[in-house]
CSV table of C-alpha atoms in Angstrom, one decimal:
chain,number,residue,atom,x,y,z
A,1,UNK,CA,-26.6,9.3,14.7
A,2,UNK,CA,-27.5,7.4,11.6
A,3,UNK,CA,-25.1,4.5,10.7
A,4,UNK,CA,-24.2,6.0,7.3
A,5,UNK,CA,-23.4,9.4,8.8
A,6,UNK,CA,-21.2,7.7,11.4
A,7,UNK,CA,-19.4,5.8,8.7
A,8,UNK,CA,-18.7,8.9,6.6
A,9,UNK,CA,-17.4,10.7,9.7
A,10,UNK,CA,-15.2,7.8,10.5
A,11,UNK,CA,-13.8,7.8,7.0
A,12,UNK,CA,-13.1,11.6,7.3
A,13,UNK,CA,-11.3,11.0,10.6
A,14,UNK,CA,-9.3,8.1,9.2
A,15,UNK,CA,-8.3,10.2,6.1
A,16,UNK,CA,-7.4,13.2,8.4
A,17,UNK,CA,-5.2,11.0,10.5
A,18,UNK,CA,-3.4,9.4,7.5
A,19,UNK,CA,-2.9,12.7,5.7
A,20,UNK,CA,-2.0,14.7,8.8
A,21,UNK,CA,1.6,15.5,7.9
A,22,UNK,CA,0.9,16.1,4.2
A,23,UNK,CA,0.5,19.5,2.5
A,24,UNK,CA,-0.8,20.6,-0.9
A,25,UNK,CA,1.5,22.3,-3.3
A,26,UNK,CA,-0.4,25.6,-3.3
A,27,UNK,CA,1.3,28.8,-2.1
A,28,UNK,CA,-0.3,28.5,1.4
A,29,UNK,CA,0.7,24.8,1.7
A,30,UNK,CA,-2.8,23.9,2.7
A,31,UNK,CA,-3.4,20.8,4.7
A,32,UNK,CA,-3.8,17.8,2.3
A,33,UNK,CA,-7.1,16.7,4.0
A,34,UNK,CA,-8.8,19.7,2.3
A,35,UNK,CA,-8.6,17.8,-1.0
A,36,UNK,CA,-10.6,14.7,0.0
A,37,UNK,CA,-13.0,16.8,2.0
A,38,UNK,CA,-13.6,18.9,-1.2
A,39,UNK,CA,-14.4,15.8,-3.1
A,40,UNK,CA,-17.0,14.7,-0.5
A,41,UNK,CA,-18.4,18.2,-0.4
A,42,UNK,CA,-18.7,18.4,-4.2
A,43,UNK,CA,-20.4,15.0,-4.4
A,44,UNK,CA,-22.8,15.6,-1.6
A,45,UNK,CA,-23.6,19.3,-2.0
A,46,UNK,CA,-23.2,19.9,-5.8
A,47,UNK,CA,-24.0,16.4,-6.9
A,48,UNK,CA,-26.6,15.4,-4.4
A,49,UNK,CA,-24.8,12.1,-3.8
A,50,UNK,CA,-25.8,10.6,-0.5
A,51,UNK,CA,-24.4,7.1,-1.1
A,52,UNK,CA,-22.0,6.4,1.9
A,53,UNK,CA,-19.9,4.1,-0.2
A,54,UNK,CA,-19.2,7.0,-2.7
A,55,UNK,CA,-18.6,9.6,0.1
A,56,UNK,CA,-16.3,7.3,2.1
A,57,UNK,CA,-14.3,6.4,-1.0
A,58,UNK,CA,-14.0,10.1,-1.9
A,59,UNK,CA,-12.6,10.8,1.6
A,60,UNK,CA,-10.3,7.8,1.4
A,61,UNK,CA,-9.3,7.9,-2.3
A,62,UNK,CA,-5.7,9.0,-1.8
A,63,UNK,CA,-4.9,7.0,1.4
A,64,UNK,CA,-3.4,4.0,-0.3
A,65,UNK,CA,-1.7,6.0,-3.1
A,66,UNK,CA,-0.2,8.7,-0.8
A,67,UNK,CA,0.2,7.2,2.7
A,68,UNK,CA,1.2,3.8,4.2
A,69,UNK,CA,-2.4,2.6,4.2
A,70,UNK,CA,-3.2,-0.7,2.6
A,71,UNK,CA,-6.3,-2.0,0.9
A,72,UNK,CA,-6.5,-4.6,3.6
A,73,UNK,CA,-6.7,-1.9,6.3
A,74,UNK,CA,-9.5,-0.1,4.4
A,75,UNK,CA,-11.4,-3.4,3.9
A,76,UNK,CA,-11.2,-4.2,7.7
A,77,UNK,CA,-12.2,-0.6,8.7
A,78,UNK,CA,-14.8,0.2,6.0
A,79,UNK,CA,-15.8,-3.0,4.3
A,80,UNK,CA,-15.1,-4.7,1.0
A,81,UNK,CA,-17.2,-2.3,-1.2
A,82,UNK,CA,-15.5,0.9,-0.1
A,83,UNK,CA,-12.1,-0.7,-0.3
A,84,UNK,CA,-12.9,-1.9,-3.9
A,85,UNK,CA,-14.0,1.6,-5.0
A,86,UNK,CA,-10.8,3.1,-3.6
A,87,UNK,CA,-8.8,0.4,-5.4
A,88,UNK,CA,-10.5,1.4,-8.7
A,89,UNK,CA,-9.4,5.0,-8.4
A,90,UNK,CA,-5.9,4.3,-7.0
A,91,UNK,CA,-2.9,4.6,-9.3
A,92,UNK,CA,-0.1,2.0,-9.2
A,93,UNK,CA,2.7,4.1,-8.0
A,94,UNK,CA,5.3,1.5,-9.2
A,95,UNK,CA,4.5,2.5,-12.8
A,96,UNK,CA,5.9,5.6,-14.5
A,97,UNK,CA,3.8,8.7,-14.3
A,98,UNK,CA,3.0,8.8,-18.0
A,99,UNK,CA,1.8,5.2,-17.8
A,100,UNK,CA,-0.4,5.9,-14.8
A,101,UNK,CA,-2.0,8.8,-16.6
A,102,UNK,CA,-2.6,6.7,-19.7
A,103,UNK,CA,-4.2,4.0,-17.6
A,104,UNK,CA,-6.5,6.5,-16.0
A,105,UNK,CA,-7.8,7.6,-19.4
A,106,UNK,CA,-8.1,3.9,-20.6
A,107,UNK,CA,-9.8,2.7,-17.4
A,108,UNK,CA,-12.3,5.6,-16.8
A,109,UNK,CA,-15.1,4.2,-18.9
A,110,UNK,CA,-14.8,0.7,-17.3
A,111,UNK,CA,-14.8,1.4,-13.6
A,112,UNK,CA,-17.9,1.2,-11.4
A,113,UNK,CA,-20.4,4.1,-11.2
A,114,UNK,CA,-19.2,4.8,-7.6
A,115,UNK,CA,-15.6,5.0,-8.8
A,116,UNK,CA,-16.5,7.2,-11.7
A,117,UNK,CA,-18.2,9.7,-9.4
A,118,UNK,CA,-15.1,9.8,-7.1
A,119,UNK,CA,-12.8,10.2,-10.2
A,120,UNK,CA,-15.0,13.0,-11.6
A,121,UNK,CA,-15.1,14.8,-8.2
A,122,UNK,CA,-11.3,14.4,-8.0
A,123,UNK,CA,-10.8,16.1,-11.4
A,124,UNK,CA,-13.2,18.9,-10.5
A,125,UNK,CA,-11.3,19.5,-7.3
A,126,UNK,CA,-7.9,19.5,-9.0
A,127,UNK,CA,-9.0,21.9,-11.8
A,128,UNK,CA,-10.4,24.3,-9.2
A,129,UNK,CA,-7.2,24.2,-7.2
A,130,UNK,CA,-5.1,24.8,-10.4
A,131,UNK,CA,-7.2,27.9,-11.1
A,132,UNK,CA,-7.7,29.3,-7.6
A,133,UNK,CA,-4.6,28.1,-5.6
A,134,UNK,CA,-2.1,26.9,-8.2
A,135,UNK,CA,1.1,25.1,-7.4
A,136,UNK,CA,4.4,26.7,-8.7
A,137,UNK,CA,4.1,25.1,-12.1
A,138,UNK,CA,4.6,26.7,-15.5
A,139,UNK,CA,1.5,27.6,-17.5
A,140,UNK,CA,2.1,24.8,-20.0
A,141,UNK,CA,2.2,22.1,-17.3
A,142,UNK,CA,-1.1,23.4,-16.0
A,143,UNK,CA,-2.6,23.4,-19.5
A,144,UNK,CA,-1.4,19.9,-20.1
A,145,UNK,CA,-3.0,18.8,-16.9
A,146,UNK,CA,-6.3,20.4,-17.9
A,147,UNK,CA,-6.2,18.6,-21.2
A,148,UNK,CA,-5.3,15.3,-19.7
A,149,UNK,CA,-8.2,15.6,-17.2
A,150,UNK,CA,-10.6,16.3,-20.1
A,151,UNK,CA,-9.4,12.9,-21.6
A,152,UNK,CA,-10.2,11.1,-18.3
A,153,UNK,CA,-13.6,12.8,-17.9
A,154,UNK,CA,-14.5,11.9,-21.5
A,155,UNK,CA,-14.6,8.3,-20.3
A,156,UNK,CA,-16.8,9.3,-17.4
A,157,UNK,CA,-19.5,11.1,-19.5
A,158,UNK,CA,-23.0,10.2,-18.6
A,159,UNK,CA,-22.3,9.3,-14.9
A,160,UNK,CA,-23.6,12.6,-13.5
A,161,UNK,CA,-24.6,15.5,-15.8
A,162,UNK,CA,-24.5,18.2,-13.0
A,163,UNK,CA,-21.0,17.3,-12.0
A,164,UNK,CA,-19.9,17.0,-15.6
A,165,UNK,CA,-21.3,20.6,-16.1
A,166,UNK,CA,-19.2,21.8,-13.2
A,167,UNK,CA,-16.1,20.2,-14.7
A,168,UNK,CA,-16.9,21.8,-18.1
A,169,UNK,CA,-17.3,25.2,-16.5
A,170,UNK,CA,-13.9,24.8,-14.8
A,171,UNK,CA,-12.3,23.5,-18.0
A,172,UNK,CA,-13.7,26.5,-19.9
A,173,UNK,CA,-11.5,28.7,-17.7
A,174,UNK,CA,-8.3,27.2,-19.1
A,175,UNK,CA,-7.2,30.6,-20.5
A,176,UNK,CA,-7.0,32.0,-17.0
A,177,UNK,CA,-4.0,29.8,-16.3
A,178,UNK,CA,-0.8,31.7,-15.9
A,179,UNK,CA,2.8,30.9,-15.1
A,180,UNK,CA,3.4,30.7,-11.4
A,181,UNK,CA,6.8,29.0,-11.5
């Protein structure tokens, strides 16, 4: 097996192990690992992204934010570059939610191209989930989330036109959002 493929599979296995007890907020309570796998799939199959740094970072993007994983662990297991990209897309959970969201908008244009690709795939995945398997949120909360993601993605414009087009197609479906609370 090619080294890059082995690295990506190792990242998927690591993410699966770290997220093993987590569930999404959708009605089926889907396994959380479906989310990072969707990012990697979007990047590879819709975006044609083959860079193992980007694919590994996509798979690992929520491990520090949502599990007991540390950046040091990621660096030891996957190298400094992958850990750095994950760091760029990881929110500081010690900050209030509104501040974390503001910082995502502010930082989006300034993060590395690799991190921008991961961030864009994350927003694509989240919008798709809000449309197709929504959590029990009121319609206005979903609309606010859509609008906030558009602000983040505005700072990512130019990184990958095909992925941006996918985001735009999902965003255009905003009127399909309904109350599910």
